[in-house]
Amino acid sequence: MERIMAHRIIYGGKEYVNHIIELDDGGKVHLYPFEHEIHSTRFISGSISVALSSDAAPLRLVVTRVKPCGREPQL
């Protein structure tokens, strides 16, 4: 399971402000608003774009930081 919280998450062509994105052990993605801290949640300050890996097994979240004027390299 992977879980990431960010100020802004871009996923599937939509933007989510102050949300958590979670990839469960079954490979399903869940997005929900941040309400309180959850153990083992990685925090990334700012805006990120998230996609699912297409070449790795098992699936994982691929995160790219997004700056207002462009993009930084993948993490």
CSV table of C-alpha atoms in Angstrom, one decimal:
chain,number,residue,atom,x,y,z
A,1,MET,CA,0.0,0.0,0.0
A,2,GLU,CA,1.2,3.5,-0.8
A,3,ARG,CA,-0.4,6.7,0.6
A,4,ILE,CA,0.6,10.3,-0.2
A,5,MET,CA,-0.8,13.6,1.0
A,6,ALA,CA,-0.1,16.8,-0.9
A,7,HIS,CA,-1.5,20.4,-1.0
A,8,ARG,CA,-2.6,19.7,-4.6
A,9,ILE,CA,-2.8,16.3,-6.4
A,10,ILE,CA,-3.4,16.1,-10.1
A,11,TYR,CA,-4.6,12.6,-11.1
A,12,GLY,CA,-6.8,11.4,-14.0
A,13,GLY,CA,-7.1,14.9,-15.4
A,14,LYS,CA,-8.6,16.3,-12.2
A,15,GLU,CA,-7.2,18.4,-9.4
A,16,TYR,CA,-7.6,17.6,-5.7
A,17,VAL,CA,-6.7,20.2,-3.1
A,18,ASN,CA,-5.5,19.0,0.3
A,19,HIS,CA,-6.1,15.3,-0.5
A,20,ILE,CA,-4.6,11.9,0.1
A,21,ILE,CA,-4.1,9.5,-2.8
A,22,GLU,CA,-3.8,5.8,-1.8
A,23,LEU,CA,-2.9,2.8,-3.9
A,24,ASP,CA,-4.2,-0.3,-2.0
A,25,ASP,CA,-2.8,-3.8,-2.1
A,26,GLY,CA,-5.4,-4.8,-4.7
A,27,GLY,CA,-4.1,-2.1,-7.1
A,28,LYS,CA,-7.1,0.3,-6.7
A,29,VAL,CA,-6.6,4.0,-6.3
A,30,HIS,CA,-8.5,5.9,-3.7
A,31,LEU,CA,-8.6,9.7,-3.2
A,32,TYR,CA,-10.1,11.4,-0.2
A,33,PRO,CA,-9.8,14.8,1.5
A,34,PHE,CA,-7.3,15.2,4.3
A,35,GLU,CA,-9.1,15.2,7.7
A,36,HIS,CA,-6.4,14.0,10.1
A,37,GLU,CA,-3.0,12.3,10.0
A,38,ILE,CA,-2.9,8.7,9.0
A,39,HIS,CA,0.1,6.4,9.9
A,40,SER,CA,2.6,5.8,7.0
A,41,THR,CA,1.3,8.6,4.9
A,42,ARG,CA,4.1,10.4,2.9
A,43,PHE,CA,3.7,14.2,2.8
A,44,ILE,CA,4.8,16.2,-0.2
A,45,SER,CA,4.5,19.9,0.1
A,46,GLY,CA,3.1,21.7,-2.9
A,47,SER,CA,1.6,20.3,-6.1
A,48,ILE,CA,2.2,16.9,-7.6
A,49,SER,CA,1.0,14.9,-10.6
A,50,VAL,CA,0.4,11.3,-10.0
A,51,ALA,CA,0.2,8.3,-12.4
A,52,LEU,CA,0.3,4.6,-12.0
A,53,SER,CA,3.4,2.8,-13.2
A,54,SER,CA,2.8,0.8,-16.3
A,55,ASP,CA,6.1,-1.2,-16.4
A,56,ALA,CA,6.4,-2.4,-12.8
A,57,ALA,CA,4.9,-5.2,-11.0
A,58,PRO,CA,3.3,-4.7,-8.5
A,59,LEU,CA,1.8,-1.3,-9.4
A,60,ARG,CA,3.1,1.8,-7.7
A,61,LEU,CA,2.4,5.5,-7.7
A,62,VAL,CA,4.7,7.6,-9.9
A,63,VAL,CA,4.9,11.1,-8.6
A,64,THR,CA,6.1,14.3,-10.4
A,65,ARG,CA,6.4,17.6,-8.6
A,66,VAL,CA,4.6,20.4,-10.4
A,67,LYS,CA,5.8,24.0,-10.2
A,68,PRO,CA,3.7,26.9,-11.3
A,69,CYS,CA,6.1,27.6,-14.2
A,70,GLY,CA,6.9,24.0,-15.1
A,71,ARG,CA,7.8,20.5,-13.9
A,72,GLU,CA,10.6,19.1,-11.9
A,73,PRO,CA,12.2,15.7,-12.6
A,74,GLN,CA,10.3,12.6,-11.3
A,75,LEU,CA,11.0,11.6,-7.7
